[in-house]
Every structure is written in structure tokens, then in C-alpha cells.
Coordinates of C-alpha atoms in Angstrom, one line a residue:
Chain A
M2 CA 97.7 93.1 88.8
K3 CA 97.7 93.2 85.0
K4 CA 94.8 91.3 83.4
I5 CA 95.1 90.1 79.8
E6 CA 92.1 88.6 78.1
T7 CA 92.7 85.6 75.9
S8 CA 90.7 82.8 74.4
L9 CA 91.0 79.0 74.4
A10 CA 92.2 79.0 70.8
T11 CA 94.9 81.7 71.3
L12 CA 95.8 80.8 74.8
K13 CA 98.9 78.7 74.0
N14 CA 100.2 81.2 71.5
D15 CA 99.7 84.1 74.0
L16 CA 101.5 82.2 76.8
A17 CA 104.3 81.0 74.6
S18 CA 105.1 84.5 73.4
F19 CA 104.8 85.9 77.0
Y20 CA 106.5 83.3 79.1
N21 CA 110.2 83.4 79.6
P22 CA 111.4 81.1 82.4
A23 CA 114.3 83.5 83.3
E24 CA 111.9 86.5 83.7
H25 CA 108.6 85.2 85.0
H26 CA 107.5 82.4 87.1
F27 CA 104.2 80.6 86.9
M28 CA 102.3 80.7 90.1
V29 CA 98.9 79.0 89.9
M30 CA 95.7 78.6 88.0
N31 CA 92.4 79.6 89.3
A32 CA 88.7 79.5 88.3
V33 CA 85.9 81.8 89.3
E34 CA 82.3 81.0 88.7
M35 CA 80.5 83.8 86.8
G36 CA 76.9 82.6 86.7
E37 CA 76.6 79.9 84.0
K38 CA 80.1 80.5 82.7
M39 CA 83.5 80.2 84.4
E40 CA 86.5 82.4 84.3
V41 CA 89.8 80.5 84.2
Q42 CA 92.9 82.4 85.2
W43 CA 96.6 81.8 84.8
F44 CA 98.8 83.8 87.2
F45 CA 102.4 84.7 86.4
C46 CA 104.8 86.9 88.4
D47 CA 108.1 88.6 87.5
Y48 CA 111.4 87.8 89.2
A49 CA 112.7 91.3 88.8
H50 CA 112.0 94.2 91.1
P51 CA 109.4 95.7 91.2
C52 CA 107.5 92.7 90.3
E53 CA 104.1 92.6 88.6
T54 CA 101.5 89.9 88.7
T55 CA 100.2 89.1 85.3
C56 CA 96.9 87.3 84.9
F57 CA 95.7 85.7 81.7
F58 CA 92.0 84.9 81.7
T59 CA 89.3 83.6 79.6
L60 CA 85.6 82.8 80.0
I61 CA 84.5 79.2 79.3
E62 CA 81.3 77.2 79.2
R63 CA 80.9 74.5 81.9
G64 CA 82.4 71.3 80.7
E65 CA 84.4 72.9 77.9
E66 CA 87.9 71.5 77.5
V67 CA 90.7 73.8 78.4
P68 CA 94.1 73.3 76.6
S69 CA 96.9 72.1 78.8
I70 CA 100.0 74.4 79.0
K71 CA 102.3 71.6 80.3
D72 CA 104.5 71.9 77.2
I73 CA 105.1 75.6 77.8
V74 CA 105.3 75.7 81.6
D75 CA 106.8 72.5 82.9
S76 CA 105.4 72.7 86.4
A77 CA 101.8 73.5 85.3
W78 CA 100.6 69.9 85.8
V79 CA 100.2 70.5 89.5
A80 CA 97.9 73.5 89.1
E81 CA 96.0 71.8 86.3
A82 CA 95.4 68.6 88.3
E83 CA 94.2 70.8 91.2
L84 CA 91.6 72.6 89.0
V85 CA 90.4 69.3 87.6
D86 CA 89.7 68.0 91.1
L87 CA 88.5 71.0 93.0
M88 CA 86.6 73.0 90.3
N89 CA 85.6 70.2 88.0
I90 CA 87.2 71.8 84.9
N91 CA 88.0 69.6 82.0
V92 CA 91.7 70.1 81.2
E93 CA 93.3 68.4 78.3
N94 CA 95.3 65.2 79.2
T95 CA 94.7 65.5 82.9
A96 CA 93.1 62.8 85.0
K97 CA 91.4 63.4 88.3
G98 CA 92.8 62.2 91.5
F99 CA 95.7 64.4 92.6
V100 CA 94.3 66.7 95.2
L101 CA 91.3 64.5 96.0
E102 CA 91.0 60.8 95.9
P103 CA 90.2 59.5 92.4
D104 CA 86.8 58.3 93.3
F105 CA 85.7 61.5 95.1
E106 CA 82.9 63.6 93.7
S107 CA 84.6 66.4 91.7
G108 CA 84.1 70.1 92.3
P109 CA 83.8 70.5 96.0
L110 CA 84.6 74.2 95.6
L111 CA 81.8 74.9 93.3
K112 CA 78.9 76.9 94.7
K113 CA 76.1 74.8 95.9
K114 CA 72.9 75.2 93.9
Chain B
M23 CA 118.9 48.2 83.0
G24 CA 118.5 46.5 86.3
K25 CA 115.3 45.2 87.8
Q26 CA 112.9 47.9 88.8
Y27 CA 111.1 48.0 92.1
E28 CA 108.2 50.3 93.2
I29 CA 108.5 51.4 96.8
P30 CA 105.7 53.5 98.4
V31 CA 106.5 56.0 101.1
G32 CA 103.6 57.4 103.0
A33 CA 100.9 58.4 103.7
Q34 CA 102.0 57.1 107.0
H35 CA 105.6 56.8 107.5
I36 CA 108.0 57.3 110.4
S37 CA 110.0 60.0 108.6
L38 CA 107.0 61.9 107.3
L39 CA 105.2 64.4 109.5
E40 CA 102.4 65.0 107.0
P41 CA 100.2 62.7 105.0
L42 CA 102.1 62.8 101.7
H43 CA 102.4 59.8 99.4
F44 CA 105.4 59.1 97.2
R45 CA 105.8 56.2 94.9
F46 CA 109.5 55.7 94.0
T47 CA 110.5 53.5 91.1
T48 CA 114.0 52.3 92.0
E49 CA 116.7 50.4 90.2
N50 CA 118.7 48.7 92.9
E51 CA 119.1 51.6 95.3
K52 CA 118.7 54.4 92.8
I53 CA 115.5 56.3 92.4
V54 CA 114.6 56.6 88.7
K55 CA 111.1 57.9 88.9
T56 CA 108.8 59.5 91.5
D57 CA 105.0 59.9 91.7
A58 CA 103.4 62.0 94.3
N59 CA 99.8 62.2 95.7
V60 CA 98.6 64.8 98.1
F61 CA 95.0 63.9 98.4
Y62 CA 94.7 63.0 102.1
V63 CA 94.0 66.3 103.8
H64 CA 91.6 68.3 101.7
R65 CA 89.5 70.3 104.2
G66 CA 87.5 72.6 101.9
I67 CA 88.8 75.7 103.6
E68 CA 88.3 77.8 100.5
Q69 CA 84.7 76.8 100.2
A70 CA 84.1 77.5 103.9
C71 CA 85.7 81.0 103.5
C72 CA 83.3 81.8 100.6
S73 CA 80.1 80.4 102.2
K74 CA 80.0 80.1 105.9
F75 CA 82.3 82.8 107.2
K76 CA 82.1 86.6 106.9
F77 CA 85.1 88.3 105.4
R78 CA 86.3 89.6 108.8
Q79 CA 86.1 86.1 110.3
V80 CA 88.0 84.6 107.4
S81 CA 91.4 85.8 108.7
F82 CA 90.9 83.5 111.7
V83 CA 89.9 80.6 109.4
V84 CA 92.9 80.9 107.1
G85 CA 95.2 80.9 110.1
R86 CA 94.1 77.3 110.6
V87 CA 95.3 76.4 107.1
C88 CA 98.8 75.8 108.5
G89 CA 100.0 75.5 112.1
L90 CA 103.6 76.6 111.4
C91 CA 103.0 79.6 109.1
S92 CA 99.7 80.6 110.6
I93 CA 100.8 84.3 110.7
S94 CA 101.8 84.3 107.0
H95 CA 98.3 83.1 106.0
T96 CA 96.5 85.6 108.3
T97 CA 98.6 88.4 107.1
A98 CA 98.3 87.6 103.5
Y99 CA 94.6 87.3 103.8
S100 CA 94.3 90.6 105.8
Q101 CA 96.4 92.3 103.1
V102 CA 94.2 91.0 100.3
A103 CA 91.0 92.0 102.1
E104 CA 92.6 95.5 102.8
K105 CA 93.2 95.8 99.0
L106 CA 89.5 94.9 98.4
L107 CA 88.4 97.5 101.0
K108 CA 90.9 100.0 99.6
I109 CA 92.3 100.9 103.0
E110 CA 95.9 101.6 104.2
I111 CA 96.9 100.2 107.5
P112 CA 98.9 102.1 110.2
R113 CA 102.7 101.9 110.0
R114 CA 103.0 100.4 113.5
A115 CA 100.7 97.5 112.4
K116 CA 103.0 96.8 109.4
Y117 CA 106.0 96.7 111.6
L118 CA 104.4 94.4 114.1
R119 CA 103.3 92.1 111.3
M120 CA 106.9 91.9 110.1
L121 CA 108.1 91.2 113.7
V122 CA 105.8 88.2 114.1
I123 CA 106.4 86.9 110.6
E124 CA 110.2 86.9 111.3
L125 CA 109.8 85.3 114.7
D126 CA 107.6 82.7 113.0
R127 CA 110.3 82.2 110.4
I128 CA 112.9 81.4 113.0
H129 CA 110.8 78.8 114.7
S130 CA 109.7 77.2 111.4
H131 CA 113.3 77.1 110.0
L132 CA 114.6 75.6 113.2
L133 CA 111.9 73.0 113.1
C134 CA 112.8 72.1 109.5
L135 CA 116.5 71.9 110.3
S136 CA 115.8 69.6 113.3
H137 CA 113.8 67.3 111.1
V138 CA 116.5 67.2 108.4
A139 CA 119.0 66.1 111.2
E140 CA 116.6 63.5 112.5
N141 CA 115.8 62.0 109.1
S142 CA 119.5 62.0 108.3
G143 CA 120.0 59.8 111.4
F144 CA 121.4 62.4 113.7
E145 CA 119.0 62.3 116.7
A146 CA 121.2 64.3 119.1
L147 CA 121.3 67.2 116.7
F148 CA 117.5 67.0 116.4
M149 CA 117.2 67.3 120.2
K150 CA 119.7 70.2 120.3
T151 CA 117.9 72.2 117.6
M152 CA 114.5 71.6 119.2
Q153 CA 116.0 72.8 122.5
Y154 CA 117.3 76.0 121.0
R155 CA 114.0 76.5 119.1
E156 CA 112.0 76.8 122.4
F157 CA 112.9 80.4 122.9
S158 CA 111.2 81.4 119.7
M159 CA 108.0 79.7 120.8
E160 CA 108.0 81.5 124.1
L161 CA 108.6 84.9 122.4
L162 CA 105.7 84.2 120.1
E163 CA 103.6 83.4 123.1
A164 CA 104.7 86.6 124.8
V165 CA 103.9 88.7 121.7
C166 CA 100.7 87.0 120.6
G167 CA 99.4 85.3 123.7
N168 CA 99.6 81.8 122.2
R169 CA 102.3 79.4 121.1
I170 CA 100.6 78.5 117.8
Q171 CA 97.6 80.0 116.0
Y172 CA 98.6 83.6 116.7
D173 CA 95.5 85.3 115.4
F174 CA 97.6 88.4 115.3
S175 CA 96.6 90.1 112.0
I176 CA 93.1 91.1 111.4
V177 CA 91.5 93.0 108.5
G178 CA 92.8 96.5 109.0
G179 CA 95.7 96.0 111.3
V180 CA 96.8 93.8 114.2
T181 CA 95.1 92.8 117.4
R182 CA 97.8 93.4 120.1
D183 CA 100.4 96.0 120.8
L184 CA 104.0 95.2 121.6
K185 CA 104.6 95.9 125.3
P186 CA 108.0 97.5 126.2
E187 CA 108.8 94.6 128.6
V188 CA 108.1 92.1 125.9
A189 CA 110.4 94.0 123.5
D190 CA 113.1 93.9 126.1
M191 CA 112.5 90.2 126.6
I192 CA 112.8 89.6 122.8
L193 CA 116.1 91.5 122.6
K194 CA 117.5 89.7 125.6
R195 CA 116.5 86.2 124.3
L196 CA 117.9 87.0 120.9
D197 CA 121.3 88.0 122.4
H198 CA 121.2 84.7 124.3
F199 CA 120.3 82.8 121.1
M200 CA 123.1 84.2 118.9
P201 CA 126.0 82.0 120.3
Q202 CA 123.6 79.0 120.1
L203 CA 122.9 79.8 116.4
E204 CA 126.7 80.0 115.8
E205 CA 127.1 76.6 117.4
L206 CA 124.3 75.2 115.1
I207 CA 125.8 76.7 112.0
G208 CA 129.1 75.1 113.0
I209 CA 127.6 71.7 113.4
Y210 CA 125.4 71.8 110.3
K211 CA 128.3 73.1 108.2
N212 CA 131.2 71.0 109.4
N213 CA 129.8 67.8 110.9
W214 CA 131.3 64.9 108.9
T215 CA 128.5 62.4 109.6
L216 CA 125.8 64.8 108.6
S217 CA 127.7 65.8 105.4
L218 CA 127.7 62.2 104.2
K219 CA 123.9 62.3 104.2
N220 CA 123.4 65.9 103.1
K221 CA 126.2 67.0 100.7
G222 CA 125.4 66.3 97.0
V223 CA 122.1 64.7 97.9
G224 CA 118.7 65.8 96.5
R225 CA 120.4 68.2 94.2
I226 CA 118.4 70.6 91.9
S227 CA 120.2 72.8 89.4
K228 CA 119.3 76.5 89.0
E229 CA 118.0 75.9 85.4
D230 CA 115.7 73.2 86.7
A231 CA 114.5 75.3 89.6
M232 CA 113.7 78.1 87.2
R233 CA 112.0 75.7 84.8
L234 CA 109.9 74.1 87.5
N235 CA 109.0 77.4 89.2
V236 CA 110.4 76.4 92.6
V237 CA 110.1 79.0 95.4
G238 CA 111.4 79.6 98.9
P239 CA 114.6 78.3 100.5
F240 CA 114.5 75.3 98.1
A241 CA 115.0 77.7 95.1
R242 CA 117.4 80.0 96.9
A243 CA 119.7 77.1 97.8
A244 CA 120.0 76.4 94.1
G245 CA 121.0 80.0 93.3
L246 CA 117.6 81.2 92.1
A247 CA 117.1 84.6 93.8
V248 CA 113.4 84.5 94.4
D249 CA 112.0 86.1 97.5
V250 CA 108.9 88.1 97.8
R251 CA 110.5 90.3 100.5
N252 CA 113.0 91.4 97.9
E253 CA 110.3 92.1 95.2
T254 CA 107.5 94.0 96.9
E255 CA 107.6 96.9 99.3
D256 CA 104.1 98.4 98.9
L257 CA 102.6 96.2 101.7
L258 CA 105.4 95.6 104.1
P259 CA 108.6 97.7 104.0
W260 CA 111.1 94.8 104.1
K261 CA 114.1 96.8 102.7
E262 CA 113.7 99.4 105.4
V263 CA 114.3 96.9 108.2
G264 CA 117.4 95.4 106.7
Y265 CA 116.3 92.5 104.5
E266 CA 119.0 90.8 102.6
M267 CA 118.8 88.0 100.0
I268 CA 120.5 84.7 101.0
T269 CA 121.4 82.3 98.2
D270 CA 123.6 79.3 97.7
T271 CA 124.7 77.5 94.6
A272 CA 125.0 73.8 95.4
G273 CA 121.2 73.1 95.5
D274 CA 121.5 70.1 97.7
V275 CA 120.3 69.3 101.2
H276 CA 123.3 70.9 102.8
A277 CA 122.8 74.1 100.9
R278 CA 119.2 74.3 102.0
N279 CA 120.3 73.9 105.6
M280 CA 122.8 76.7 105.2
V281 CA 120.3 79.0 103.5
R282 CA 117.9 78.4 106.4
L283 CA 120.5 79.0 109.0
R284 CA 121.7 82.2 107.4
E285 CA 118.1 83.4 106.9
I286 CA 117.6 83.0 110.7
E287 CA 120.5 85.5 111.1
V288 CA 118.7 87.9 108.7
S289 CA 115.4 87.4 110.6
I290 CA 117.2 88.3 113.9
R291 CA 118.5 91.5 112.3
I292 CA 115.1 92.4 111.0
I293 CA 113.5 91.8 114.4
R294 CA 116.1 94.0 116.1
N295 CA 115.6 96.8 113.6
V296 CA 111.8 96.5 113.9
I297 CA 112.0 96.9 117.6
A298 CA 114.4 99.8 117.4
G299 CA 112.4 101.6 114.8
L300 CA 108.9 100.8 115.9
P301 CA 106.8 103.8 114.8
E302 CA 104.1 105.3 117.0
S303 CA 100.6 105.0 115.5
D304 CA 97.2 103.3 115.9
L305 CA 97.0 99.6 115.5
V306 CA 93.9 99.3 113.4
T307 CA 92.3 101.2 110.5
E308 CA 88.5 101.0 111.0
T309 CA 86.2 100.9 108.0
K310 CA 82.6 100.1 107.4
A311 CA 83.1 99.2 103.7
F312 CA 82.5 95.9 102.1
P313 CA 85.0 94.0 99.9
E314 CA 84.6 94.7 96.2
G315 CA 86.6 93.8 93.0
E316 CA 89.5 91.5 92.6
A317 CA 93.0 91.6 94.3
T318 CA 96.0 89.4 94.6
V319 CA 98.7 89.4 97.3
R320 CA 102.1 87.7 97.5
L321 CA 103.9 87.2 100.8
E322 CA 107.1 85.3 101.7
A323 CA 106.1 82.6 104.2
P324 CA 108.9 80.5 105.8
R325 CA 108.6 77.9 103.0
G326 CA 108.4 80.4 100.1
E327 CA 105.9 82.5 98.2
L328 CA 102.3 82.5 99.5
F329 CA 99.7 83.8 97.1
Y330 CA 96.2 84.9 97.8
Y331 CA 93.5 85.8 95.3
A332 CA 90.2 87.2 96.5
K333 CA 87.1 88.5 94.8
G334 CA 84.4 90.4 96.6
N335 CA 80.9 91.2 95.7
K336 CA 80.0 94.0 98.1
T337 CA 78.5 91.6 100.7
Q338 CA 79.8 90.2 103.9
V339 CA 80.8 86.9 102.2
L340 CA 83.5 86.7 99.6
E341 CA 82.8 85.5 96.1
R342 CA 86.0 83.5 95.8
L343 CA 89.2 83.0 97.8
K344 CA 92.1 81.2 96.3
I345 CA 95.1 80.2 98.4
K346 CA 98.4 79.0 96.8
A347 CA 100.7 77.6 99.4
P348 CA 104.5 77.5 98.9
T349 CA 104.7 73.7 98.9
F350 CA 102.1 73.6 96.1
S351 CA 104.6 75.4 93.8
N352 CA 107.4 73.1 94.9
V353 CA 105.6 69.8 94.2
A354 CA 107.0 69.7 90.6
G355 CA 110.6 70.4 91.8
M356 CA 110.3 68.0 94.7
V357 CA 109.4 65.1 92.4
H358 CA 112.2 66.1 90.1
A359 CA 115.0 66.4 92.7
F360 CA 114.6 62.8 93.9
T361 CA 115.9 61.4 90.6
N362 CA 119.3 59.7 90.7
N363 CA 119.5 59.7 94.5
E364 CA 119.7 56.6 96.7
Y365 CA 116.4 55.5 98.2
A366 CA 118.0 55.6 101.7
S367 CA 118.4 59.4 101.3
A368 CA 114.8 60.0 100.5
P369 CA 113.7 60.8 104.1
A370 CA 116.4 63.5 104.5
I371 CA 115.5 64.9 101.1
I372 CA 111.8 65.0 102.0
A373 CA 112.5 66.8 105.3
S374 CA 114.8 69.3 103.5
Y375 CA 111.9 70.4 101.2
D376 CA 110.1 71.4 104.4
P377 CA 106.8 70.2 102.9
C378 CA 103.5 71.5 104.3
L379 CA 100.8 69.3 103.0
S380 CA 98.0 70.8 105.0
C381 CA 98.7 74.1 103.1
T382 CA 98.9 72.3 99.8
A383 CA 95.7 70.4 99.9
R384 CA 93.8 72.9 102.1
Chain C
M2 CA 135.4 65.8 117.5
N3 CA 134.2 68.8 119.3
T4 CA 130.6 67.5 119.0
F5 CA 131.7 64.2 120.5
F6 CA 133.2 65.8 123.6
S7 CA 130.2 68.2 124.0
A8 CA 127.9 65.2 123.7
I9 CA 129.9 63.4 126.5
G10 CA 129.8 66.6 128.6
N11 CA 126.0 66.8 128.1
L12 CA 125.7 63.6 130.1
F13 CA 126.6 65.5 133.3
K14 CA 124.3 68.5 132.7
E15 CA 120.9 69.2 134.1
P16 CA 117.9 68.5 131.8
V17 CA 116.9 71.6 129.8
T18 CA 113.2 70.9 129.9
T19 CA 110.9 72.3 132.6
K20 CA 110.0 69.9 135.3
Y21 CA 106.4 70.6 134.6
P22 CA 104.2 69.2 137.3
F23 CA 106.6 70.4 140.0
E24 CA 107.3 73.9 138.6
P25 CA 105.1 76.0 136.4
T26 CA 105.7 76.5 132.7
Y27 CA 106.1 79.9 131.1
K28 CA 102.9 81.8 130.7
P29 CA 102.7 85.5 129.8
D30 CA 100.5 87.9 131.8
D31 CA 98.3 88.6 128.8
Y32 CA 97.9 85.0 127.8
R33 CA 94.8 84.5 125.6
G34 CA 92.5 82.6 127.9
L35 CA 88.8 82.2 128.7
I36 CA 86.4 85.0 127.8
G37 CA 84.7 86.5 130.8
F38 CA 81.2 88.1 130.8
E39 CA 79.8 90.7 133.1
E40 CA 76.0 90.5 132.9
S41 CA 75.3 93.8 134.7
L42 CA 77.2 95.8 132.0
C43 CA 75.8 94.0 128.9
I44 CA 73.6 96.0 126.6
W45 CA 72.4 92.9 124.8
C46 CA 73.4 94.1 121.3
R47 CA 74.6 90.6 120.2
R48 CA 77.6 92.0 118.4
C49 CA 79.9 89.5 120.0
E50 CA 77.7 86.7 118.6
L51 CA 77.9 88.2 115.1
A52 CA 81.6 88.7 115.3
C53 CA 82.6 85.3 116.8
P54 CA 84.3 83.2 114.0
P55 CA 83.5 79.7 115.3
G56 CA 80.1 80.6 116.9
A57 CA 81.1 80.0 120.5
I58 CA 78.7 82.7 121.8
V59 CA 74.9 82.6 121.5
F60 CA 72.1 84.4 123.2
S61 CA 68.8 82.7 124.1
Q62 CA 65.7 84.6 124.9
D63 CA 62.7 83.7 127.0
M64 CA 59.1 84.8 126.3
E65 CA 59.4 87.9 128.4
G66 CA 62.3 89.1 126.2
K67 CA 65.0 88.5 128.8
Q68 CA 68.3 87.3 127.1
T69 CA 70.8 84.8 128.5
Y70 CA 74.4 84.6 127.4
H71 CA 75.8 81.2 126.6
Y72 CA 79.5 80.5 125.9
N73 CA 81.3 77.3 125.0
R74 CA 85.0 77.2 125.9
A75 CA 85.6 74.1 123.7
V76 CA 84.3 75.9 120.6
C77 CA 86.1 79.2 121.4
I78 CA 89.4 79.8 119.6
Y79 CA 90.4 82.6 122.1
C80 CA 91.0 85.2 119.3
G81 CA 89.3 88.0 121.3
E82 CA 87.3 89.2 118.3
C83 CA 84.2 89.4 120.6
V84 CA 86.0 91.6 123.0
R85 CA 87.0 94.0 120.2
A86 CA 83.4 94.0 118.8
C87 CA 81.8 94.8 122.2
P88 CA 80.7 98.4 122.3
K89 CA 80.4 98.5 126.1
E90 CA 83.7 98.4 128.0
G91 CA 84.0 95.7 130.6
A92 CA 81.0 93.6 129.5
L93 CA 83.2 91.1 127.8
F94 CA 86.9 90.6 128.6
Q95 CA 89.6 88.1 128.0
T96 CA 91.2 86.5 131.1
A97 CA 94.6 84.9 131.3
E98 CA 93.2 81.7 132.6
P99 CA 93.6 78.6 130.3
A100 CA 90.4 76.7 129.7
P101 CA 89.9 73.6 131.8
C102 CA 89.5 70.2 130.1
A103 CA 86.0 69.2 129.1
L104 CA 84.5 66.2 130.9
K105 CA 82.3 63.6 129.3
E106 CA 79.3 64.6 131.5
E107 CA 79.3 68.1 130.1
N108 CA 78.5 66.7 126.6
I109 CA 80.2 69.8 125.4
N110 CA 79.9 69.2 121.6
N111 CA 76.5 67.7 121.1
G112 CA 75.0 69.5 124.0
W113 CA 76.3 72.8 122.6
N114 CA 74.9 72.1 119.1
Q115 CA 71.5 71.4 120.7
L116 CA 71.7 74.5 122.9
F117 CA 72.7 76.6 119.9
D118 CA 69.7 75.5 117.9
E119 CA 67.4 75.9 120.9
A120 CA 68.7 79.4 121.5
L121 CA 68.1 80.5 117.9
D122 CA 64.6 78.9 118.1
S123 CA 63.8 80.7 121.3
R124 CA 64.7 84.0 119.7
E125 CA 62.6 83.2 116.7
K126 CA 59.7 82.3 118.9
F127 CA 60.1 85.5 120.9
A128 CA 60.2 87.5 117.6
A129 CA 57.1 85.7 116.3
E130 CA 55.3 86.2 119.6
K131 CA 56.3 89.9 119.5
K132 CA 55.1 90.2 116.0
R133 CA 51.9 88.4 116.9
K134 CA 51.4 90.7 119.9
A135 CA 52.2 93.7 117.8
A136 CA 49.7 92.5 115.1
E137 CA 47.2 91.9 117.8
K138 CA 47.7 95.3 119.3
A139 CA 47.6 96.9 115.8
A140 CA 44.4 95.0 115.1
A141 CA 43.0 95.9 118.5
D142 CA 44.0 99.5 117.9
K143 CA 42.5 99.4 114.5
A144 CA 39.3 97.9 115.8
A145 CA 39.2 100.4 118.6
A146 CA 39.8 103.2 116.1
A147 CA 37.1 101.7 113.8
A148 CA 34.7 101.4 116.8
K149 CA 35.5 104.9 117.8
K150 CA 34.9 106.2 114.3
A151 CA 31.8 104.2 114.0
A152 CA 30.7 105.5 117.4
E153 CA 31.4 109.0 116.3
E154 CA 29.6 108.5 113.0
Q155 CA 26.8 106.9 114.9
A156 CA 26.8 109.9 117.2
G157 CA 26.9 112.2 114.2
T158 CA 23.9 110.5 112.6
N159 CA 22.2 110.5 116.0
N160 CA 22.9 114.2 116.3
E161 CA 21.7 114.7 112.7
T162 CA 18.5 112.7 113.4
S163 CA 18.0 114.4 116.6
A164 CA 18.6 117.7 114.9
G165 CA 16.3 116.7 112.1

């Protein structure tokens, strides 16, 4: 797995220069709690053999808004909607209520304090 | 523009096996827009795996994510845990894992095909496919001791060995199944009634499949050659046992049926090669280490690419476990492929996606 | 057309399903069934309890320290992890016998939860009792040692005084 650090400001530029639909496919987004902060990850994988998994990651504060990559990767709305519901991350232009019911308490996967 | 109607399908519907909700916007009979909701079966498995269960027990928990591709989940988790523990498993264990994954693929694909036939209105073919599927369930029971929930892979290897009489039984049953598979291919390929409901229906182009990151037989039927078995060899040696990529170009329901049927042939070949070339070694690599660091694993489940991410913190309980099921990747493509089809075709299209919502919502 | 004729032909064929209550269904010899326990061989290490994913095995302990094995077939997932964890061959084993259905009288879920908590409680009590006894014994030993020392010192001073 190749890990590339990025930041919220440069994320979209980094992804736009990296992502080529004919070469890579977007797999999923993930978030890991790192104490007070959270690490948000974007996973891509190559089509070609031997394939390599590429992970873009950045550390965010809780409640900070993450830019949406929907205009770069067309299918990213599913992964973004999942993170909004399950990890209570604030993603640009994404409402809750896809993986959980809209009136459910957000963030069931967060560690219990 | 004609008058638009909104028709909900699901969460409970006779043609849906799983609690999935679609809202179709139709103009007369034509679907112009689709919304999907998957929020009915979230079970908090990832949270349970990172809090309640120890890392060795998690391989049994993730087996319960999905009933049909139970072995894919257990194997993918075992592999990611082995990466965190930095151990290499015995060769025999790798071969046995491939054997059970392929047996599982046969039964999962036949189940999907039978549901496509049923939802296309061909009940007799549904019965026939289910009848022929029974042998794979019995073989899985003979190998793993259970018809579903195989609990076959554990961290470090596999739980049971393949007995010589079971190997003979597998080969014999496969020989018996070959003419039946030919018969099924004939029916699915040439039957005129089925072709009316399947050909040119639920079409997705290769460009769209690529753009929407579709995986599994859904993508391969559109001509997008994506198969984890083709891409990685470090964890399971697929190429050694005769793996071959199957693709089609049409991208419709019929093409998906054909890809699944021909993949069953490949699976049968892999199973025969695995049994013929089963290496002699231990079944489990023992270790007293604790998981540490981060790792990812991809594995080809019957429905497509399965992805596991795990992070360990040198304790018995994992820090984070992320499961990405194949259907999750396909949601965007699924919603797209309904457009410009007739509403009456929707059940057959849904069945041909082979959706597994329990995996998606976890 | 072929399909049509084969469909007509199927009308005159035997059913393909197993006539289940009248003839047995297929079951392999090493079917994953109930977990058996041989008390005389058990070394009471509780490794099976630690390994069990769903928590279907628990040991309770009475005040003398004697442990009892409890097993719930309705919670068990028949994975055999306990058998692999067992260090003593033959103490735990997997039979090919499928689990019988649970009856209402057995109260298999709530009864088990209660039993599980009680078993953990009984072990805690035993551990506390053991600790208390050990502390008591240590205190007694200490007191005895102190008394002995005091007696020795006393004896020493007595000797001194007697000598002086």
C-alpha cells in the first residue's frame, strides 16, 4: 500500500492529477480515529497487473468540513454518504441518511467515550 | 415530456431478497431517474470487531457479514490479520482456501442465475438451476462441515484438511455437473422467452462502468477487465491453478448471465487443478504476535472486489476494521443502469446485479 | 422447443428432492455438531472460554475452588475454536451430532445470560475469598512472626536481665 499525505486544501488538486478512470479505480473512503483528530483516507487501486493500492490521507479536526470529490470521481457519493452516517464526518454537499435512517444518531462506529 | 410517476420498490418486495429500497421516477413505462437507500440492515459489525471481539475471533464474526460469500469475508480478514502479524501461511492452506472460495463461487453464481430466471418470469428455469445448485452445497458441507457459515479460514491458515474421499467425491460430482452446466448454458443462451426479458436490458457501457468504478461480473459483462484474481498473486496463487479472465461486451442482463455461467466453468477448472496439485504441508502457522500497523487486502468475492482495511495497536482488539463489500462499489452503477429501461424489467435487472445488502450496510 | 419437450418429459419423472422424513438427508461424517466435554481430562485452564467467539462456554466456581463447565448449544456457532484452543487432547471434542431444538422450558437465552453473569460472579467471589484468605494468612503469618520476634526479643531481654 502506497500512502500519500495530502491536505484538505490540496486534496482535490492531488486527486485530479492522480486519478485516471482508465488506469485506477476508486475503492472506498475510510476514517480512523487518532485521539482528538481523525485520519480520512481515500483508497484507489490500479487495473493493471501487478496492481497497487494507493491511499491518500489527511488529518482533520472533528467537525471540520471535508471537500467532496464527486466531480472528480463519479461514484464517490456512495462512500461519502457512508462516512457521513457511520463516522459522523462533515462532507461538503452530502446529507445524512443513506446507510442509516435519516433520524438515526450519527457516528455509530466512533469509539465510545 | 409525459407525466412522471414515482414508484417505490422495496424494502419489502416479492422480487427482492434483501431489504433494498429503490425509488423509480418513470415516464409512462420508462425509468428516467432512480434513487436508492440501503439503510435497513446496518448491524454495527465493524464496531463489534473493534470493541467486543479479539482479533482471532473476528474471522468468525466477519463470516456472518454475508451468508453467501462467508468464505470470502473470512479469508480476506484472515489475510489482512496475517499481514498485520507478518506471517506467511502454509501453501496447502492457500490451496484449500482457493478450493472453498471457488466452490462458494459456483453456488453463489447459480443462486444469482436462478433469481434472474425467476424475476424474468421463468419459474421452471429457477427450479432447474436450484436443483443443479444442490451439489455445490453438499460439497461445501463435505469440505467444511456446514452448508453455510463455513468458518473455514482462521488467522494463520485453515481449520480442516481435505480428506481423500472428499476430494474424490468433489471430482465425481463435478463430472456429473458438467453436462448439467452445458444444459444451463444452452437454456440461458438460446431460450427465446428469456432473451426477451434479458437481451438489451439493464445495459451499462464500458465507459460508464469505468467511470462509476463498477466491479465483479457486472463490470466484466460490460467489457471492463477487472478481477482481483487477475491482479494479485502474493496472497493466493490464482494463475498457478488456471485462472482465466471472462469478459463480455454487451453489458446487459444476458451478458451478465453468460459471464457467470462461463465463470463457473473456470471455477470447476480451478477446483480440479487445486485437487490435483494440492501441496503437502501444515495447515496453520502458529504465532504469538499481536497485530500491529496498517494493512489492506483485496479479494475477489463472487460479486466482485472485496476490500479489507485493518489497523492494529499491539493489543488483542483491533483499532479499526473497514469492510468494503462488492455491492457497495456497484451501487452507483446499479442506479445508473436502470435509466431508459422499462419498469417491468426492473426486477430482472435488480437480480442480475446480484446485490448483497447485508454486506453493503454491514 | 427442446425446453418445451423436456418440460413435458419432466412431468413423468421422480421428484429430485430428498423425501426427508422418510429417508435421511446427506450428512458428512465430520459434520460440525455439538461440542462434547470430558470432565475427567479437563485441566481447568479456561482457554476454551477465552477462545470462544460467541461466549458459549463459561466456567463457574464454588467456594472450595471446584469449577463447573457450562455450555450453551444455542449460543454456540460450532466453529470448533475451543477444541483447537484446548491443550489437553480429548477434554473437548466436536461430535457429528446436530444440536436439538431448544424448548421454551429451557429458557435458553435469558437463562444463559443469567447463568453467565452468575458464573463470572462466582469466580470473582472465589478470587476475593482467596485473596481475603491469603491476606488473612499473611496477616496471621506476620502476626505470628511478630509475636515470635517479640517473644525472642522478650526472651533476649529476659536473658539479659537474668544475666545482669
